[in-house]
Amino acid sequence: MTTPEHPSQPTSQQTPVTFHGAIPILRVRDLAASVDHYVRVLGFATDWHYPGSIASVSRDRCSVFLSEGDQGTSGTWAWIGVSDATALHDELRARGATIRQEPTNFAWALELQVEDPDGNVLRMGSDPRADVPFGPWKDMRGELWFATPEGGWRKAEDGRAENGTAEDGEARNEKAETPASPVSAAPVSAAPELKEAAEQARRAGNLPEARRLYEEAVALQRAGDDPLQLAHTVRHLGDVLREARLPHLAEPHYAEALAIYRAHAGEQPLNQANALRSHAILKHEMGDDVASRRSWEAAARLYQQLDQREGVAESAGWAARLAWRSGDLSKAREWLSAARAASDASSDPTAWKFVREVGLELGG
C-alpha cells in the first residue's frame, strides 16, 4: 500500500522489497553438451540439471542458467565481474575456451570476451589498469571501435590515424594514446594472406582459428575500396560460423555478402551463386525451407547461365526436393528435369547420385 502523497514510497506498515542478484538465462541447443562445456572448459560447477530442459551452473558467486531450446535467443551477452581478467584468460585459453577478444583495457574494466558453443558471449572483467592504454571494442559483428576524446566511439576504418587520415590534433593524440590492434595496424593488402591462412585452419578442422583469421581479413577489407573482395571474405566467414554450428552469427554475414553482390549485379555471378548456395544450406539447417528454396532456385539460375553443371545439379535438385515437400509438384518436376539434365552432362558421380536420390524421393 502507498499513500497519495508518496505513491511510490512504502508506508510504515509495508516492508520494502529487496532485489537479489540477477542470473542470466542462456539458450542452448544441447543442454548436456553445454553443461559439459561450462564445467570442463569454463571451470563452473553444476548446481542442478534437468536433462533436456534447464540447468544451473556456477563458479564462486556467479550463476548461469542454461535452457535447451527455450527462454531467449542464442547469441545472448552476459557480463561477469572477476578478480583478475588476465589470469582468467590464461586459464581458459589453456582449457581450450574460445576467446573472442583478448583482455583489453577500457574505462570501466579490463575485460575479455569468451564465446560458448551456442554463440553466447561472456564478457568477463576485472578492475581497469591505470598503466595500460585503452584498446578497441569488438562488437557483435566482429567490428572494432575506438574510444574518442569526446567520449564517443568510432569504427576502426573511419579516420584511422595510423593511415594518416586523421584531420585534427585530437585524433593524432588518440593514436598516440591508443595501442594499435593487430587488425588496425595491418594494411589492406595483408587480407589475402590472412584468408589463405584461414582456409588452411578450416581444412585442418580448427574453426576457432579460421574464424579469427577471417574476422581480421574482414576488418582490413572494410577499410579498403573493393566491396566484391569484402563480400567474398564475408561469405567465407559465414561458412566457418555455419560449420561451427553458429547459424545466428552466420546469417548476417551471408545477408551482407548477397547485398553486395546484388548491388554489383552481373560482375561476379559465380561468387554470387556460391553465396546463394551457402545461404540456402543455412536456411535449411535453420528449418526455414521457404527461404532455402528461394536461394536454391536463384543459385540454380545463375549456375545455368554459367553452364556450371555440378552447381545446377545440386541447386536444382534441392529446389525440386523442397518444392515437392511444399506441395508444388509442377515446379518440383521442372527443377528435377533441370537437375537430371545437368547431372547427365556432368562427369561428377556425386552429382548423379544426389539427383537420383531426389528423383526417388519424388517418385521416380
Coordinates of C-alpha atoms in Angstrom, one line a residue:
M1 CA 0.0 0.0 0.0
T2 CA 1.2 3.5 -0.8
T3 CA -0.1 7.0 0.3
P4 CA -1.4 9.6 -2.1
E5 CA 1.4 12.0 -1.1
H6 CA 4.0 9.4 -1.8
P7 CA 2.6 6.9 -4.3
S8 CA 5.9 5.1 -4.8
Q9 CA 7.1 5.1 -1.2
P10 CA 6.2 2.2 1.2
T11 CA 4.1 3.0 4.2
S12 CA 5.4 2.2 7.7
Q13 CA 3.3 -1.0 7.6
Q14 CA 5.0 -2.3 4.4
T15 CA 8.4 -4.0 4.4
P16 CA 10.5 -2.7 1.4
V17 CA 11.1 -5.2 -1.3
T18 CA 14.7 -6.0 -1.9
F19 CA 16.2 -7.4 -5.1
H20 CA 18.7 -10.3 -5.1
G21 CA 21.3 -11.0 -7.8
A22 CA 20.3 -11.4 -11.4
I23 CA 21.0 -14.7 -13.2
P24 CA 21.4 -14.7 -17.0
I25 CA 19.5 -17.4 -18.8
L26 CA 21.3 -18.6 -21.9
R27 CA 19.6 -20.6 -24.6
V28 CA 21.5 -23.6 -25.8
R29 CA 20.8 -26.4 -28.4
D30 CA 22.2 -29.4 -26.5
L31 CA 21.9 -29.0 -22.7
A32 CA 24.1 -31.9 -21.8
A33 CA 26.9 -30.7 -24.1
S34 CA 26.6 -27.1 -22.8
V35 CA 26.8 -28.2 -19.2
D36 CA 29.9 -30.3 -20.0
H37 CA 31.5 -27.2 -21.7
Y38 CA 30.8 -24.9 -18.8
V39 CA 32.2 -27.4 -16.3
R40 CA 35.1 -28.8 -18.2
V41 CA 36.2 -25.8 -20.2
L42 CA 35.0 -22.7 -18.2
G43 CA 35.5 -24.1 -14.7
F44 CA 31.9 -23.9 -13.5
A45 CA 30.2 -26.5 -11.3
T46 CA 26.7 -28.0 -11.8
D47 CA 24.2 -26.9 -9.2
W48 CA 21.3 -28.8 -10.6
H49 CA 20.4 -30.3 -14.0
Y50 CA 17.0 -31.3 -15.5
P51 CA 18.1 -33.2 -18.6
G52 CA 16.7 -31.8 -21.9
S53 CA 15.3 -28.8 -20.1
I54 CA 17.3 -26.5 -17.9
A55 CA 20.4 -26.5 -15.7
S56 CA 22.2 -24.1 -13.3
V57 CA 26.0 -23.8 -13.3
S58 CA 28.0 -21.6 -11.0
R59 CA 31.5 -20.5 -10.3
D60 CA 32.1 -18.8 -6.9
R61 CA 29.3 -16.2 -6.6
C62 CA 28.4 -16.3 -10.4
S63 CA 25.5 -18.4 -11.5
V64 CA 24.2 -19.0 -15.0
F65 CA 21.1 -20.8 -16.2
L66 CA 21.3 -22.9 -19.4
S67 CA 18.0 -23.6 -21.1
E68 CA 17.6 -26.0 -24.0
G69 CA 15.7 -24.5 -26.9
D70 CA 13.7 -22.0 -24.7
Q71 CA 13.9 -18.7 -22.9
G72 CA 15.7 -16.4 -25.2
T73 CA 17.9 -16.5 -28.3
S74 CA 21.3 -18.0 -28.8
G75 CA 23.9 -15.2 -29.1
T76 CA 23.0 -13.5 -25.8
W77 CA 25.7 -11.5 -24.0
A78 CA 26.3 -11.5 -20.2
W79 CA 28.6 -9.5 -18.0
I80 CA 30.6 -11.3 -15.3
G81 CA 32.8 -9.5 -12.8
V82 CA 36.0 -11.4 -11.9
S83 CA 39.0 -10.7 -9.7
D84 CA 41.7 -11.0 -12.4
A85 CA 40.8 -11.0 -16.1
T86 CA 44.4 -11.7 -17.2
A87 CA 44.8 -14.8 -15.0
L88 CA 41.4 -16.0 -16.1
H89 CA 42.3 -15.6 -19.8
D90 CA 45.4 -17.7 -19.3
E91 CA 43.4 -20.4 -17.5
L92 CA 40.6 -20.5 -20.1
R93 CA 42.9 -20.5 -23.1
A94 CA 44.8 -23.5 -21.6
R95 CA 41.4 -25.2 -21.2
G96 CA 40.6 -24.7 -24.9
A97 CA 37.9 -22.0 -24.5
T98 CA 37.0 -19.8 -27.5
I99 CA 38.5 -16.4 -26.7
R100 CA 36.5 -13.9 -28.8
Q101 CA 38.6 -10.9 -27.6
E102 CA 41.8 -10.9 -25.7
P103 CA 42.0 -9.0 -22.4
T104 CA 41.5 -5.3 -23.4
N105 CA 41.6 -2.3 -21.1
F106 CA 38.6 0.1 -21.1
A107 CA 37.5 2.9 -18.8
W108 CA 35.1 0.5 -17.0
A109 CA 37.2 -2.7 -16.8
L110 CA 40.0 -4.8 -18.1
E111 CA 37.8 -7.4 -19.9
L112 CA 37.9 -10.4 -22.2
Q113 CA 35.2 -11.9 -24.3
V114 CA 34.6 -15.7 -24.2
E115 CA 32.1 -17.4 -26.6
D116 CA 30.3 -20.6 -25.7
P117 CA 29.3 -23.3 -28.2
D118 CA 26.0 -21.6 -28.9
G119 CA 27.5 -18.2 -29.6
N120 CA 26.5 -16.8 -26.3
V121 CA 29.2 -14.3 -25.2
L122 CA 30.5 -13.9 -21.7
R123 CA 32.2 -10.6 -21.0
M124 CA 34.5 -11.2 -18.1
G125 CA 36.1 -8.1 -16.5
S126 CA 38.2 -7.0 -13.5
D127 CA 39.3 -3.5 -12.4
P128 CA 40.7 -1.4 -15.2
R129 CA 44.5 -1.0 -15.4
A130 CA 45.9 2.5 -14.9
D131 CA 49.2 1.5 -16.6
V132 CA 47.6 0.1 -19.8
P133 CA 46.2 2.3 -22.6
F134 CA 42.6 1.7 -23.7
G135 CA 42.1 -0.7 -26.6
P136 CA 39.5 -1.3 -29.3
W137 CA 36.0 -2.6 -28.5
K138 CA 34.8 -5.6 -30.6
D139 CA 31.1 -5.5 -31.3
M140 CA 28.7 -8.4 -32.1
R141 CA 29.5 -8.2 -35.8
G142 CA 33.3 -8.6 -35.1
E143 CA 33.9 -4.9 -36.0
L144 CA 36.4 -2.8 -33.9
W145 CA 35.5 0.5 -32.3
F146 CA 37.9 3.0 -30.7
A147 CA 37.0 5.5 -27.9
T148 CA 37.3 9.1 -28.9
P149 CA 38.4 12.0 -26.7
E150 CA 34.8 13.4 -26.8
G151 CA 33.6 10.2 -25.1
G152 CA 32.1 8.6 -28.1
W153 CA 33.2 5.7 -30.4
R154 CA 34.4 5.4 -34.0
K155 CA 34.8 2.4 -36.2
A156 CA 38.3 1.3 -36.9
E157 CA 38.3 2.1 -40.6
D158 CA 36.9 5.7 -40.1
G159 CA 39.7 8.3 -40.0
R160 CA 42.3 5.9 -38.6
A161 CA 45.3 7.9 -37.5
E162 CA 47.6 5.1 -38.4
N163 CA 46.7 5.6 -42.1
G164 CA 47.4 9.3 -41.9
T165 CA 43.8 10.4 -42.5
A166 CA 43.1 12.0 -39.1
E167 CA 42.0 15.6 -39.6
D168 CA 42.9 17.2 -36.3
G169 CA 45.3 17.2 -33.4
E170 CA 42.9 15.3 -31.1
A171 CA 42.7 12.3 -33.4
R172 CA 46.5 12.3 -33.7
N173 CA 46.8 12.4 -29.9
E174 CA 44.3 9.5 -29.8
K175 CA 46.7 7.5 -32.0
A176 CA 49.5 8.1 -29.5
E177 CA 47.3 7.0 -26.6
T178 CA 45.6 4.0 -28.2
P179 CA 47.6 0.8 -28.9
A180 CA 47.2 -0.3 -32.5
S181 CA 45.5 -3.6 -32.7
P182 CA 46.9 -6.3 -35.0
V183 CA 43.9 -5.7 -37.3
S184 CA 44.1 -1.9 -37.4
A185 CA 47.9 -1.8 -37.9
A186 CA 48.0 -4.1 -40.9
P187 CA 47.5 -2.9 -44.5
V188 CA 44.5 -4.0 -46.6
S189 CA 47.0 -5.9 -48.8
A190 CA 47.5 -8.4 -45.9
A191 CA 44.0 -9.7 -46.3
P192 CA 44.7 -12.4 -48.9
E193 CA 47.4 -13.9 -46.7
L194 CA 45.0 -13.9 -43.8
K195 CA 42.3 -15.6 -45.9
E196 CA 44.7 -18.3 -47.1
A197 CA 45.8 -19.0 -43.5
A198 CA 42.1 -19.1 -42.5
E199 CA 41.3 -21.7 -45.2
Q200 CA 44.2 -23.8 -44.0
A201 CA 42.9 -23.7 -40.5
R202 CA 39.4 -24.5 -41.7
R203 CA 40.6 -27.5 -43.7
A204 CA 42.5 -28.7 -40.6
G205 CA 39.3 -28.5 -38.6
N206 CA 40.5 -25.6 -36.4
L207 CA 37.3 -23.5 -36.8
P208 CA 38.0 -21.0 -34.0
E209 CA 41.4 -20.1 -35.6
A210 CA 39.8 -19.9 -39.1
R211 CA 37.1 -17.6 -37.7
R212 CA 39.7 -15.3 -36.0
L213 CA 41.7 -15.0 -39.2
Y214 CA 38.7 -14.4 -41.4
E215 CA 37.5 -11.7 -39.0
E216 CA 40.8 -10.0 -39.2
A217 CA 40.7 -10.1 -43.0
V218 CA 37.1 -8.7 -43.0
A219 CA 38.2 -5.9 -40.7
L220 CA 41.0 -5.0 -43.1
Q221 CA 38.9 -5.1 -46.2
R222 CA 36.2 -2.9 -44.7
A223 CA 38.8 -0.2 -44.7
G224 CA 39.5 -0.8 -48.4
D225 CA 37.7 0.1 -51.6
D226 CA 36.8 -3.3 -53.1
P227 CA 33.4 -4.4 -51.9
L228 CA 33.4 -7.6 -54.0
Q229 CA 36.5 -8.8 -52.3
L230 CA 34.9 -8.0 -49.0
A231 CA 31.7 -9.9 -50.0
H232 CA 33.9 -13.0 -50.8
T233 CA 35.6 -12.9 -47.4
V234 CA 32.4 -12.2 -45.5
R235 CA 30.7 -15.2 -47.2
H236 CA 33.6 -17.5 -46.2
L237 CA 33.4 -16.2 -42.6
G238 CA 29.7 -17.1 -42.7
D239 CA 30.7 -20.6 -43.9
V240 CA 33.0 -21.0 -40.9
L241 CA 30.4 -19.9 -38.5
R242 CA 27.8 -22.2 -40.0
E243 CA 30.2 -25.1 -39.8
A244 CA 30.8 -24.2 -36.2
R245 CA 27.1 -24.5 -35.6
L246 CA 26.6 -20.8 -35.0
P247 CA 23.8 -20.1 -37.6
H248 CA 22.6 -16.9 -35.9
L249 CA 26.1 -15.4 -36.4
A250 CA 26.5 -16.8 -39.9
E251 CA 23.2 -15.4 -41.3
P252 CA 24.0 -11.7 -41.2
H253 CA 27.3 -12.4 -43.0
Y254 CA 25.5 -14.2 -45.8
A255 CA 23.0 -11.3 -46.0
E256 CA 25.8 -8.8 -46.2
A257 CA 27.6 -10.7 -49.0
L258 CA 24.4 -11.1 -51.0
A259 CA 23.5 -7.4 -50.6
I260 CA 26.9 -6.5 -52.1
Y261 CA 26.5 -8.9 -55.0
R262 CA 23.0 -7.5 -55.7
A263 CA 24.5 -4.0 -55.8
H264 CA 27.1 -5.2 -58.3
A265 CA 24.8 -7.4 -60.4
G266 CA 26.5 -9.3 -63.1
E267 CA 30.0 -8.6 -62.1
Q268 CA 30.7 -11.8 -60.2
P269 CA 27.9 -14.2 -60.9
L270 CA 29.7 -17.3 -59.8
N271 CA 30.6 -15.9 -56.4
Q272 CA 27.0 -14.7 -56.1
A273 CA 25.7 -18.2 -56.9
N274 CA 28.1 -19.7 -54.3
A275 CA 26.9 -17.2 -51.7
L276 CA 23.3 -18.1 -52.5
R277 CA 24.2 -21.8 -52.1
S278 CA 25.7 -21.1 -48.7
H279 CA 22.6 -19.2 -47.7
A280 CA 20.3 -21.9 -48.9
I281 CA 22.1 -24.6 -46.9
L282 CA 22.0 -22.4 -43.7
K283 CA 18.3 -21.6 -44.0
H284 CA 17.5 -25.3 -44.5
E285 CA 19.6 -26.2 -41.4
M286 CA 17.6 -23.5 -39.5
G287 CA 14.3 -25.0 -40.6
D288 CA 13.3 -22.2 -43.0
D289 CA 12.7 -24.2 -46.2
V290 CA 10.8 -21.4 -47.8
A291 CA 13.9 -19.1 -47.8
S292 CA 16.1 -22.1 -48.5
R293 CA 14.2 -22.9 -51.7
R294 CA 14.3 -19.3 -52.9
S295 CA 18.1 -19.2 -52.6
W296 CA 18.5 -22.7 -54.2
E297 CA 16.4 -21.5 -57.2
A298 CA 18.3 -18.3 -57.5
A299 CA 21.6 -20.1 -57.4
A300 CA 20.4 -22.7 -60.0
R301 CA 19.5 -19.9 -62.4
L302 CA 23.0 -18.4 -62.1
Y303 CA 24.7 -21.7 -62.4
Q304 CA 22.6 -22.4 -65.5
Q305 CA 23.8 -19.1 -67.1
L306 CA 27.4 -20.1 -66.3
D307 CA 27.0 -23.7 -67.5
Q308 CA 28.2 -24.9 -64.1
R309 CA 26.7 -28.4 -64.4
E310 CA 27.6 -29.6 -60.9
G311 CA 26.2 -26.4 -59.4
V312 CA 23.0 -26.8 -61.4
A313 CA 22.6 -30.4 -60.5
E314 CA 22.9 -29.7 -56.8
S315 CA 20.9 -26.5 -56.6
A316 CA 18.1 -27.6 -59.0
G317 CA 17.9 -30.9 -57.1
W318 CA 17.4 -29.2 -53.8
A319 CA 14.9 -26.8 -55.4
A320 CA 13.0 -29.8 -56.7
R321 CA 13.1 -31.6 -53.3
L322 CA 11.9 -28.5 -51.3
A323 CA 9.2 -27.7 -53.9
W324 CA 8.0 -31.3 -53.7
R325 CA 7.9 -31.2 -49.9
S326 CA 5.8 -27.9 -50.0
G327 CA 3.3 -29.4 -52.4
D328 CA 4.4 -27.5 -55.5
L329 CA 4.5 -30.6 -57.7
S330 CA 4.8 -28.9 -61.1
K331 CA 7.8 -26.8 -60.0
A332 CA 9.3 -29.9 -58.4
R333 CA 9.2 -31.8 -61.7
E334 CA 10.6 -28.8 -63.6
W335 CA 13.6 -28.5 -61.3
L336 CA 14.1 -32.2 -61.2
S337 CA 14.3 -32.2 -65.1
A338 CA 16.9 -29.5 -64.9
A339 CA 18.9 -31.3 -62.3
R340 CA 18.8 -34.6 -64.3
A341 CA 20.0 -32.8 -67.5
A342 CA 22.9 -31.2 -65.6
S343 CA 24.0 -34.4 -63.8
D344 CA 23.8 -36.4 -67.0
A345 CA 26.0 -33.9 -68.8
S346 CA 28.4 -33.8 -65.8
S347 CA 31.2 -36.2 -65.1
D348 CA 30.7 -35.9 -61.4
P349 CA 29.3 -39.2 -59.9
T350 CA 28.4 -37.4 -56.7
A351 CA 26.0 -35.1 -58.6
W352 CA 24.5 -38.0 -60.4
K353 CA 23.9 -40.0 -57.2
F354 CA 22.3 -37.0 -55.5
V355 CA 19.9 -36.3 -58.3
R356 CA 19.0 -39.9 -58.4
E357 CA 18.1 -39.8 -54.7
V358 CA 16.0 -36.7 -55.3
G359 CA 14.2 -38.5 -58.1
L360 CA 13.4 -41.5 -56.0
E361 CA 12.0 -39.2 -53.3
L362 CA 9.8 -37.6 -55.9
G363 CA 8.5 -40.9 -57.0
G364 CA 10.8 -41.9 -59.9

